[in-house]
PDB file of C-alpha atoms in Angstrom:
ATOM      1  CA  UNK A   1     101.643 130.208  96.470  1.00 95.00           C
ATOM      2  CA  UNK A   2      98.980 128.203  98.071  1.00 97.00           C
ATOM      3  CA  UNK A   3     100.752 125.545 100.149  1.00 98.00           C
ATOM      4  CA  UNK A   4     100.900 123.705 103.514  1.00 98.00           C
ATOM      5  CA  UNK A   5     104.415 123.598 105.001  1.00 98.00           C
ATOM      6  CA  UNK A   6     105.095 121.028 107.743  1.00 98.00           C
ATOM      7  CA  UNK A   7     107.647 120.847 110.345  1.00 98.00           C
ATOM      8  CA  UNK A   8     110.725 118.641 110.168  1.00 98.00           C
ATOM      9  CA  UNK A   9     111.283 114.920 111.038  1.00 98.00           C
ATOM     10  CA  UNK A  10     111.113 113.829 114.727  1.00 98.00           C
ATOM     11  CA  UNK A  11     112.609 110.981 116.713  1.00 98.00           C
ATOM     12  CA  UNK A  12     110.858 110.081 119.996  1.00 98.00           C
ATOM     13  CA  UNK A  13     111.082 107.441 122.573  1.00 98.00           C
ATOM     14  CA  UNK A  14     108.142 105.192 123.424  1.00 98.00           C
ATOM     15  CA  UNK A  15     105.788 106.937 125.829  1.00 98.00           C
ATOM     16  CA  UNK A  16     106.756 110.449 124.670  1.00 98.00           C
ATOM     17  CA  UNK A  17     104.598 112.938 122.728  1.00 98.00           C
ATOM     18  CA  UNK A  18     105.191 114.562 119.409  1.00 98.00           C
ATOM     19  CA  UNK A  19     103.668 117.848 118.056  1.00 98.00           C
ATOM     20  CA  UNK A  20     103.629 118.335 114.310  1.00 98.00           C
ATOM     21  CA  UNK A  21     102.978 121.702 112.708  1.00 98.00           C
ATOM     22  CA  UNK A  22     101.333 122.607 109.407  1.00 98.00           C
ATOM     23  CA  UNK A  23     101.662 126.175 108.209  1.00 98.00           C
ATOM     24  CA  UNK A  24      99.263 127.482 105.544  1.00 98.00           C
ATOM     25  CA  UNK A  25     100.005 130.145 103.160  1.00 98.00           C
ATOM     26  CA  UNK A  26      98.433 131.725  99.960  1.00 98.00           C
ATOM     27  CA  UNK A  27      94.748 131.358 101.298  1.00 98.00           C
ATOM     28  CA  UNK A  28      92.617 132.257 104.251  1.00 98.00           C
ATOM     29  CA  UNK A  29      93.569 129.775 106.871  1.00 98.00           C
ATOM     30  CA  UNK A  30      90.317 129.911 108.806  1.00 97.00           C
ATOM     31  CA  UNK A  31      88.194 129.178 105.745  1.00 97.00           C
ATOM     32  CA  UNK A  32      88.981 125.525 105.399  1.00 97.00           C
ATOM     33  CA  UNK A  33      89.202 122.516 107.703  1.00 98.00           C
ATOM     34  CA  UNK A  34      92.555 120.819 108.253  1.00 98.00           C
ATOM     35  CA  UNK A  35      92.722 117.031 108.398  1.00 98.00           C
ATOM     36  CA  UNK A  36      95.687 114.808 109.420  1.00 98.00           C
ATOM     37  CA  UNK A  37      96.454 111.579 107.661  1.00 98.00           C
ATOM     38  CA  UNK A  38      99.307 109.176 108.464  1.00 98.00           C
ATOM     39  CA  UNK A  39     101.051 106.544 106.462  1.00 98.00           C
ATOM     40  CA  UNK A  40     103.335 103.855 107.921  1.00 97.00           C
ATOM     41  CA  UNK A  41     106.210 102.834 105.762  1.00 95.00           C
ATOM     42  CA  UNK A  42     104.835 100.632 102.909  1.00 94.00           C
ATOM     43  CA  UNK A  43     101.304 100.923 104.105  1.00 97.00           C
ATOM     44  CA  UNK A  44      98.155 102.782 103.160  1.00 97.00           C
ATOM     45  CA  UNK A  45      96.703 106.070 104.322  1.00 98.00           C
ATOM     46  CA  UNK A  46      95.001 106.285 107.590  1.00 98.00           C
ATOM     47  CA  UNK A  47      92.790 109.242 108.618  1.00 98.00           C
ATOM     48  CA  UNK A  48      93.362 110.683 112.065  1.00 98.00           C
ATOM     49  CA  UNK A  49      90.875 113.591 112.529  1.00 98.00           C
ATOM     50  CA  UNK A  50      89.908 117.090 111.431  1.00 98.00           C
ATOM     51  CA  UNK A  51      89.988 120.624 112.860  1.00 98.00           C
ATOM     52  CA  UNK A  52      88.047 123.694 111.935  1.00 97.00           C
ATOM     53  CA  UNK A  53      90.602 126.498 112.179  1.00 97.00           C
ATOM     54  CA  UNK A  54      87.968 129.077 112.662  1.00 97.00           C
ATOM     55  CA  UNK A  55      86.079 127.630 115.552  1.00 97.00           C
ATOM     56  CA  UNK A  56      88.806 125.178 116.864  1.00 97.00           C
ATOM     57  CA  UNK A  57      86.218 122.341 116.745  1.00 97.00           C
ATOM     58  CA  UNK A  58      87.793 118.962 116.148  1.00 98.00           C
ATOM     59  CA  UNK A  59      86.772 115.367 115.307  1.00 97.00           C
ATOM     60  CA  UNK A  60      89.042 112.447 115.821  1.00 98.00           C
ATOM     61  CA  UNK A  61      89.078 108.892 114.555  1.00 98.00           C
ATOM     62  CA  UNK A  62      88.033 106.526 117.286  1.00 97.00           C
ATOM     63  CA  UNK A  63      91.399 104.840 117.128  1.00 97.00           C
ATOM     64  CA  UNK A  64      93.109 108.005 118.315  1.00 97.00           C
ATOM     65  CA  UNK A  65      90.567 109.314 120.750  1.00 97.00           C
ATOM     66  CA  UNK A  66      92.348 110.260 123.960  1.00 97.00           C
ATOM     67  CA  UNK A  67      95.690 110.329 122.381  1.00 98.00           C
ATOM     68  CA  UNK A  68      95.502 112.971 119.678  1.00 98.00           C
ATOM     69  CA  UNK A  69      94.892 116.696 120.072  1.00 98.00           C
ATOM     70  CA  UNK A  70      94.513 119.089 117.072  1.00 98.00           C
ATOM     71  CA  UNK A  71      94.838 122.775 117.721  1.00 98.00           C
ATOM     72  CA  UNK A  72      95.712 125.930 115.816  1.00 98.00           C
ATOM     73  CA  UNK A  73      97.248 129.399 116.087  1.00 98.00           C
ATOM     74  CA  UNK A  74      95.286 131.641 113.713  1.00 98.00           C
ATOM     75  CA  UNK A  75      97.706 134.517 114.143  1.00 98.00           C
ATOM     76  CA  UNK A  76     100.395 132.467 112.286  1.00 98.00           C
ATOM     77  CA  UNK A  77      97.965 130.347 110.135  1.00 98.00           C
ATOM     78  CA  UNK A  78      99.296 127.136 111.692  1.00 98.00           C
ATOM     79  CA  UNK A  79      97.687 123.908 112.606  1.00 98.00           C
ATOM     80  CA  UNK A  80      99.133 121.447 115.094  1.00 98.00           C
ATOM     81  CA  UNK A  81      98.733 117.751 115.616  1.00 98.00           C
ATOM     82  CA  UNK A  82      99.901 116.299 119.006  1.00 98.00           C
ATOM     83  CA  UNK A  83     100.051 112.549 119.527  1.00 98.00           C
ATOM     84  CA  UNK A  84     100.831 111.212 122.982  1.00 98.00           C
ATOM     85  CA  UNK A  85     101.841 107.928 124.479  1.00 98.00           C
ATOM     86  CA  UNK A  86     103.852 107.117 121.485  1.00 98.00           C
ATOM     87  CA  UNK A  87     104.585 103.428 120.613  1.00 98.00           C
ATOM     88  CA  UNK A  88     106.615 101.920 117.815  1.00 97.00           C
ATOM     89  CA  UNK A  89     103.513 101.515 115.657  1.00 97.00           C
ATOM     90  CA  UNK A  90     103.067 105.186 115.510  1.00 98.00           C
ATOM     91  CA  UNK A  91     106.297 105.383 113.399  1.00 98.00           C
ATOM     92  CA  UNK A  92     104.889 106.922 110.175  1.00 98.00           C
ATOM     93  CA  UNK A  93     104.766 109.945 107.872  1.00 98.00           C
ATOM     94  CA  UNK A  94     102.046 112.346 109.109  1.00 98.00           C
ATOM     95  CA  UNK A  95     100.331 114.581 106.557  1.00 98.00           C
ATOM     96  CA  UNK A  96      98.197 117.573 106.897  1.00 98.00           C
ATOM     97  CA  UNK A  97      95.583 118.215 104.209  1.00 98.00           C
ATOM     98  CA  UNK A  98      93.165 121.007 103.377  1.00 98.00           C
ATOM     99  CA  UNK A  99      89.572 119.995 102.992  1.00 98.00           C
ATOM    100  CA  UNK A 100      87.332 121.651 100.353  1.00 96.00           C
ATOM    101  CA  UNK A 101      83.585 121.452 100.409  1.00 91.00           C
ATOM    102  CA  UNK A 102      80.932 121.995  97.792  1.00 87.00           C
ATOM    103  CA  UNK A 103      77.157 121.466  97.370  1.00 83.00           C
ATOM    104  CA  UNK A 104      75.301 120.097  94.403  1.00 80.00           C
ATOM    105  CA  UNK A 105      71.550 119.311  94.382  1.00 77.00           C
ATOM    106  CA  UNK A 106      71.499 120.024  98.080  1.00 74.00           C
ATOM    107  CA  UNK A 107      74.054 117.313  98.627  1.00 79.00           C
ATOM    108  CA  UNK A 108      77.503 118.104  99.992  1.00 88.00           C
ATOM    109  CA  UNK A 109      80.803 116.762  98.849  1.00 92.00           C
ATOM    110  CA  UNK A 110      84.112 117.068 100.387  1.00 95.00           C
ATOM    111  CA  UNK A 111      87.721 116.340  99.264  1.00 98.00           C
ATOM    112  CA  UNK A 112      91.318 117.032 100.181  1.00 98.00           C
ATOM    113  CA  UNK A 113      92.701 119.349  97.536  1.00 97.00           C
ATOM    114  CA  UNK A 114      95.958 120.391  99.122  1.00 98.00           C
ATOM    115  CA  UNK A 115      98.488 118.281 101.018  1.00 98.00           C
ATOM    116  CA  UNK A 116     101.613 119.044 103.055  1.00 98.00           C
ATOM    117  CA  UNK A 117     104.768 117.181 102.124  1.00 98.00           C
ATOM    118  CA  UNK A 118     104.633 115.055 105.266  1.00 98.00           C
ATOM    119  CA  UNK A 119     106.519 114.867 108.557  1.00 98.00           C
ATOM    120  CA  UNK A 120     108.402 111.565 109.530  1.00 98.00           C
ATOM    121  CA  UNK A 121     107.886 110.611 113.117  1.00 98.00           C
ATOM    122  CA  UNK A 122     110.123 107.766 114.223  1.00 98.00           C
ATOM    123  CA  UNK A 123     109.397 106.099 117.506  1.00 98.00           C
ATOM    124  CA  UNK A 124     112.326 104.186 118.788  1.00 97.00           C
ATOM    125  CA  UNK A 125     114.036 103.366 122.111  1.00 95.00           C
TER     126      UNK A 125
ATOM    127  CA  UNK B   1      91.961  95.991 107.226  1.00 87.00           C
ATOM    128  CA  UNK B   2      90.685  99.053 105.212  1.00 93.00           C
ATOM    129  CA  UNK B   3      87.090  99.947 105.199  1.00 94.00           C
ATOM    130  CA  UNK B   4      87.202 100.466 101.423  1.00 98.00           C
ATOM    131  CA  UNK B   5      88.522  97.493  99.459  1.00 98.00           C
ATOM    132  CA  UNK B   6      90.859  97.862  96.610  1.00 98.00           C
ATOM    133  CA  UNK B   7      92.957  95.425  94.723  1.00 98.00           C
ATOM    134  CA  UNK B   8      96.550  95.663  96.001  1.00 97.00           C
ATOM    135  CA  UNK B   9      97.967  95.719  92.518  1.00 97.00           C
ATOM    136  CA  UNK B  10      97.267  96.463  88.868  1.00 98.00           C
ATOM    137  CA  UNK B  11      99.269  96.581  85.715  1.00 97.00           C
ATOM    138  CA  UNK B  12      99.205  97.408  82.060  1.00 97.00           C
ATOM    139  CA  UNK B  13     101.420  98.199  79.182  1.00 97.00           C
ATOM    140  CA  UNK B  14     101.842 101.739  77.640  1.00 97.00           C
ATOM    141  CA  UNK B  15      98.695 102.896  75.795  1.00 97.00           C
ATOM    142  CA  UNK B  16      96.477 100.329  77.498  1.00 97.00           C
ATOM    143  CA  UNK B  17      93.369 101.109  79.599  1.00 98.00           C
ATOM    144  CA  UNK B  18      93.333  99.970  83.182  1.00 98.00           C
ATOM    145  CA  UNK B  19      90.694 100.139  85.881  1.00 98.00           C
ATOM    146  CA  UNK B  20      90.929 100.119  89.669  1.00 98.00           C
ATOM    147  CA  UNK B  21      87.879  99.138  91.660  1.00 98.00           C
ATOM    148  CA  UNK B  22      86.903 100.348  95.157  1.00 98.00           C
ATOM    149  CA  UNK B  23      84.205  98.642  97.160  1.00 98.00           C
ATOM    150  CA  UNK B  24      82.528 100.060 100.121  1.00 98.00           C
ATOM    151  CA  UNK B  25      79.129  99.999 101.963  1.00 98.00           C
ATOM    152  CA  UNK B  26      75.970 101.970 102.299  1.00 97.00           C
ATOM    153  CA  UNK B  27      77.426 104.147 105.014  1.00 97.00           C
ATOM    154  CA  UNK B  28      80.382 105.431 102.960  1.00 97.00           C
ATOM    155  CA  UNK B  29      80.292 105.070  99.119  1.00 97.00           C
ATOM    156  CA  UNK B  30      76.593 104.390  99.125  1.00 96.00           C
ATOM    157  CA  UNK B  31      75.788 107.700 100.850  1.00 94.00           C
ATOM    158  CA  UNK B  32      78.691 110.015  99.876  1.00 95.00           C
ATOM    159  CA  UNK B  33      80.879 110.912  96.973  1.00 96.00           C
ATOM    160  CA  UNK B  34      84.158 109.143  96.300  1.00 98.00           C
ATOM    161  CA  UNK B  35      87.533 110.869  95.822  1.00 98.00           C
ATOM    162  CA  UNK B  36      90.814 109.299  94.314  1.00 98.00           C
ATOM    163  CA  UNK B  37      94.384 110.170  95.175  1.00 98.00           C
ATOM    164  CA  UNK B  38      97.561 109.413  93.301  1.00 98.00           C
ATOM    165  CA  UNK B  39     100.704 109.028  95.282  1.00 98.00           C
ATOM    166  CA  UNK B  40     103.937 108.899  93.289  1.00 97.00           C
ATOM    167  CA  UNK B  41     106.907 107.239  94.982  1.00 94.00           C
ATOM    168  CA  UNK B  42     108.277 109.221  97.829  1.00 94.00           C
ATOM    169  CA  UNK B  43     105.735 112.013  97.540  1.00 97.00           C
ATOM    170  CA  UNK B  44     102.587 113.214  99.244  1.00 98.00           C
ATOM    171  CA  UNK B  45      99.140 112.111  97.898  1.00 98.00           C
ATOM    172  CA  UNK B  46      97.668 114.361  95.193  1.00 98.00           C
ATOM    173  CA  UNK B  47      93.968 114.714  94.333  1.00 98.00           C
ATOM    174  CA  UNK B  48      93.173 112.987  91.208  1.00 98.00           C
ATOM    175  CA  UNK B  49      89.366 112.683  91.115  1.00 98.00           C
ATOM    176  CA  UNK B  50      86.724 114.288  93.419  1.00 97.00           C
ATOM    177  CA  UNK B  51      82.940 114.065  93.722  1.00 96.00           C
ATOM    178  CA  UNK B  52      83.026 110.642  91.898  1.00 96.00           C
ATOM    179  CA  UNK B  53      84.028 111.838  88.436  1.00 97.00           C
ATOM    180  CA  UNK B  54      85.383 115.383  88.620  1.00 97.00           C
ATOM    181  CA  UNK B  55      88.983 116.187  87.568  1.00 98.00           C
ATOM    182  CA  UNK B  56      90.862 119.025  89.260  1.00 97.00           C
ATOM    183  CA  UNK B  57      92.490 121.532  86.933  1.00 96.00           C
ATOM    184  CA  UNK B  58      95.667 119.996  85.569  1.00 96.00           C
ATOM    185  CA  UNK B  59      94.662 116.368  85.686  1.00 98.00           C
ATOM    186  CA  UNK B  60      94.650 114.888  82.217  1.00 97.00           C
ATOM    187  CA  UNK B  61      91.338 113.655  80.893  1.00 96.00           C
ATOM    188  CA  UNK B  62      92.996 110.177  80.594  1.00 98.00           C
ATOM    189  CA  UNK B  63      91.843 109.751  84.160  1.00 98.00           C
ATOM    190  CA  UNK B  64      88.101 109.220  84.842  1.00 98.00           C
ATOM    191  CA  UNK B  65      85.997 108.107  87.740  1.00 98.00           C
ATOM    192  CA  UNK B  66      82.724 106.470  88.204  1.00 98.00           C
ATOM    193  CA  UNK B  67      80.419 105.318  91.053  1.00 97.00           C
ATOM    194  CA  UNK B  68      77.555 102.895  91.206  1.00 97.00           C
ATOM    195  CA  UNK B  69      75.857 101.870  94.357  1.00 97.00           C
ATOM    196  CA  UNK B  70      78.491 101.023  96.931  1.00 98.00           C
ATOM    197  CA  UNK B  71      81.360 100.683  94.499  1.00 98.00           C
ATOM    198  CA  UNK B  72      83.536 103.150  92.589  1.00 98.00           C
ATOM    199  CA  UNK B  73      86.091 102.811  89.867  1.00 98.00           C
ATOM    200  CA  UNK B  74      89.016 104.713  88.478  1.00 98.00           C
ATOM    201  CA  UNK B  75      89.917 104.227  84.841  1.00 98.00           C
ATOM    202  CA  UNK B  76      93.266 105.250  83.302  1.00 98.00           C
ATOM    203  CA  UNK B  77      93.310 105.180  79.461  1.00 97.00           C
ATOM    204  CA  UNK B  78      96.365 105.671  77.334  1.00 97.00           C
ATOM    205  CA  UNK B  79      98.614 104.422  80.131  1.00 98.00           C
ATOM    206  CA  UNK B  80     101.989 106.142  80.414  1.00 97.00           C
ATOM    207  CA  UNK B  81     105.002 105.347  82.448  1.00 97.00           C
ATOM    208  CA  UNK B  82     104.590 108.272  84.633  1.00 97.00           C
ATOM    209  CA  UNK B  83     101.215 106.749  85.798  1.00 97.00           C
ATOM    210  CA  UNK B  84     103.153 104.318  87.931  1.00 98.00           C
ATOM    211  CA  UNK B  85     102.086 105.084  91.384  1.00 98.00           C
ATOM    212  CA  UNK B  86      99.799 104.160  94.250  1.00 98.00           C
ATOM    213  CA  UNK B  87      96.204 104.954  93.925  1.00 98.00           C
ATOM    214  CA  UNK B  88      93.712 105.383  96.916  1.00 98.00           C
ATOM    215  CA  UNK B  89      89.929 105.838  96.984  1.00 98.00           C
ATOM    216  CA  UNK B  90      88.417 107.601  99.932  1.00 98.00           C
ATOM    217  CA  UNK B  91      84.943 108.580 101.079  1.00 98.00           C
ATOM    218  CA  UNK B  92      83.313 109.910 104.248  1.00 97.00           C
ATOM    219  CA  UNK B  93      81.722 107.288 106.413  1.00 97.00           C
ATOM    220  CA  UNK B  94      78.511 108.359 108.179  1.00 96.00           C
ATOM    221  CA  UNK B  95      78.633 105.478 110.665  1.00 97.00           C
ATOM    222  CA  UNK B  96      82.268 106.101 111.632  1.00 96.00           C
ATOM    223  CA  UNK B  97      81.859 109.788 111.296  1.00 96.00           C
ATOM    224  CA  UNK B  98      85.157 110.065 109.598  1.00 97.00           C
ATOM    225  CA  UNK B  99      87.155 109.633 106.386  1.00 98.00           C
ATOM    226  CA  UNK B 100      87.839 106.055 105.230  1.00 98.00           C
ATOM    227  CA  UNK B 101      90.447 105.018 102.638  1.00 98.00           C
ATOM    228  CA  UNK B 102      90.971 102.004 100.516  1.00 98.00           C
ATOM    229  CA  UNK B 103      94.131 100.055 101.107  1.00 98.00           C
ATOM    230  CA  UNK B 104      95.775 101.438  97.948  1.00 98.00           C
ATOM    231  CA  UNK B 105      96.425  99.898  94.477  1.00 98.00           C
ATOM    232  CA  UNK B 106      99.922  99.887  93.223  1.00 98.00           C
ATOM    233  CA  UNK B 107      99.879 100.446  89.443  1.00 98.00           C
ATOM    234  CA  UNK B 108     102.808  98.977  87.423  1.00 97.00           C
ATOM    235  CA  UNK B 109     103.427 100.166  83.873  1.00 97.00           C
ATOM    236  CA  UNK B 110     105.042  97.020  82.185  1.00 92.00           C
TER     237      UNK B 110
END
């Protein structure tokens, strides 16, 4: 079925890096952008960036510029999000989400129609 | 501080109608469509409304969305206990060149 399957929970020390994977199945991986959204415990959703799996083009939220890298391996339909220089405030659940696009009256619209189940990243010394 | 402003909480009794507001600006809601996501406790967000007022297949018609100017609203009629969840609005922001979310509204069914 159509789904995004994420890698398992991670525990990292401050200053380290983490790489979370998101494997797509049931659809053509290269046809839709993948976005990453994180959520600290008890907090709201925070968008981190997007990646076009076909071209590899990316766009990152200013807050994460220089610390986040989004990549993909099209041969295994998997997207990756790597966050470096981890600090305690990065402790959160990280979600990948597929972005759908449409057009109506020459105006585009976009939305996240499919989400992974999330990957808990804990940063602790 | 979220770019889109939502009330932190809302509540209603079974069968009631509740609305959740989402306020933004000309660079986000004023220029682009609004989506709503429902997050049940301990689960990933789920698309509830897209393109301001469109329901994905499988979403009951008790859920409806609207947008006017730089604000949007989610209405839930015939409230049910299983509607107890966090609700988030989202829109693309042309100035920030990225997605922005509301802070979320926790809906309690009394």
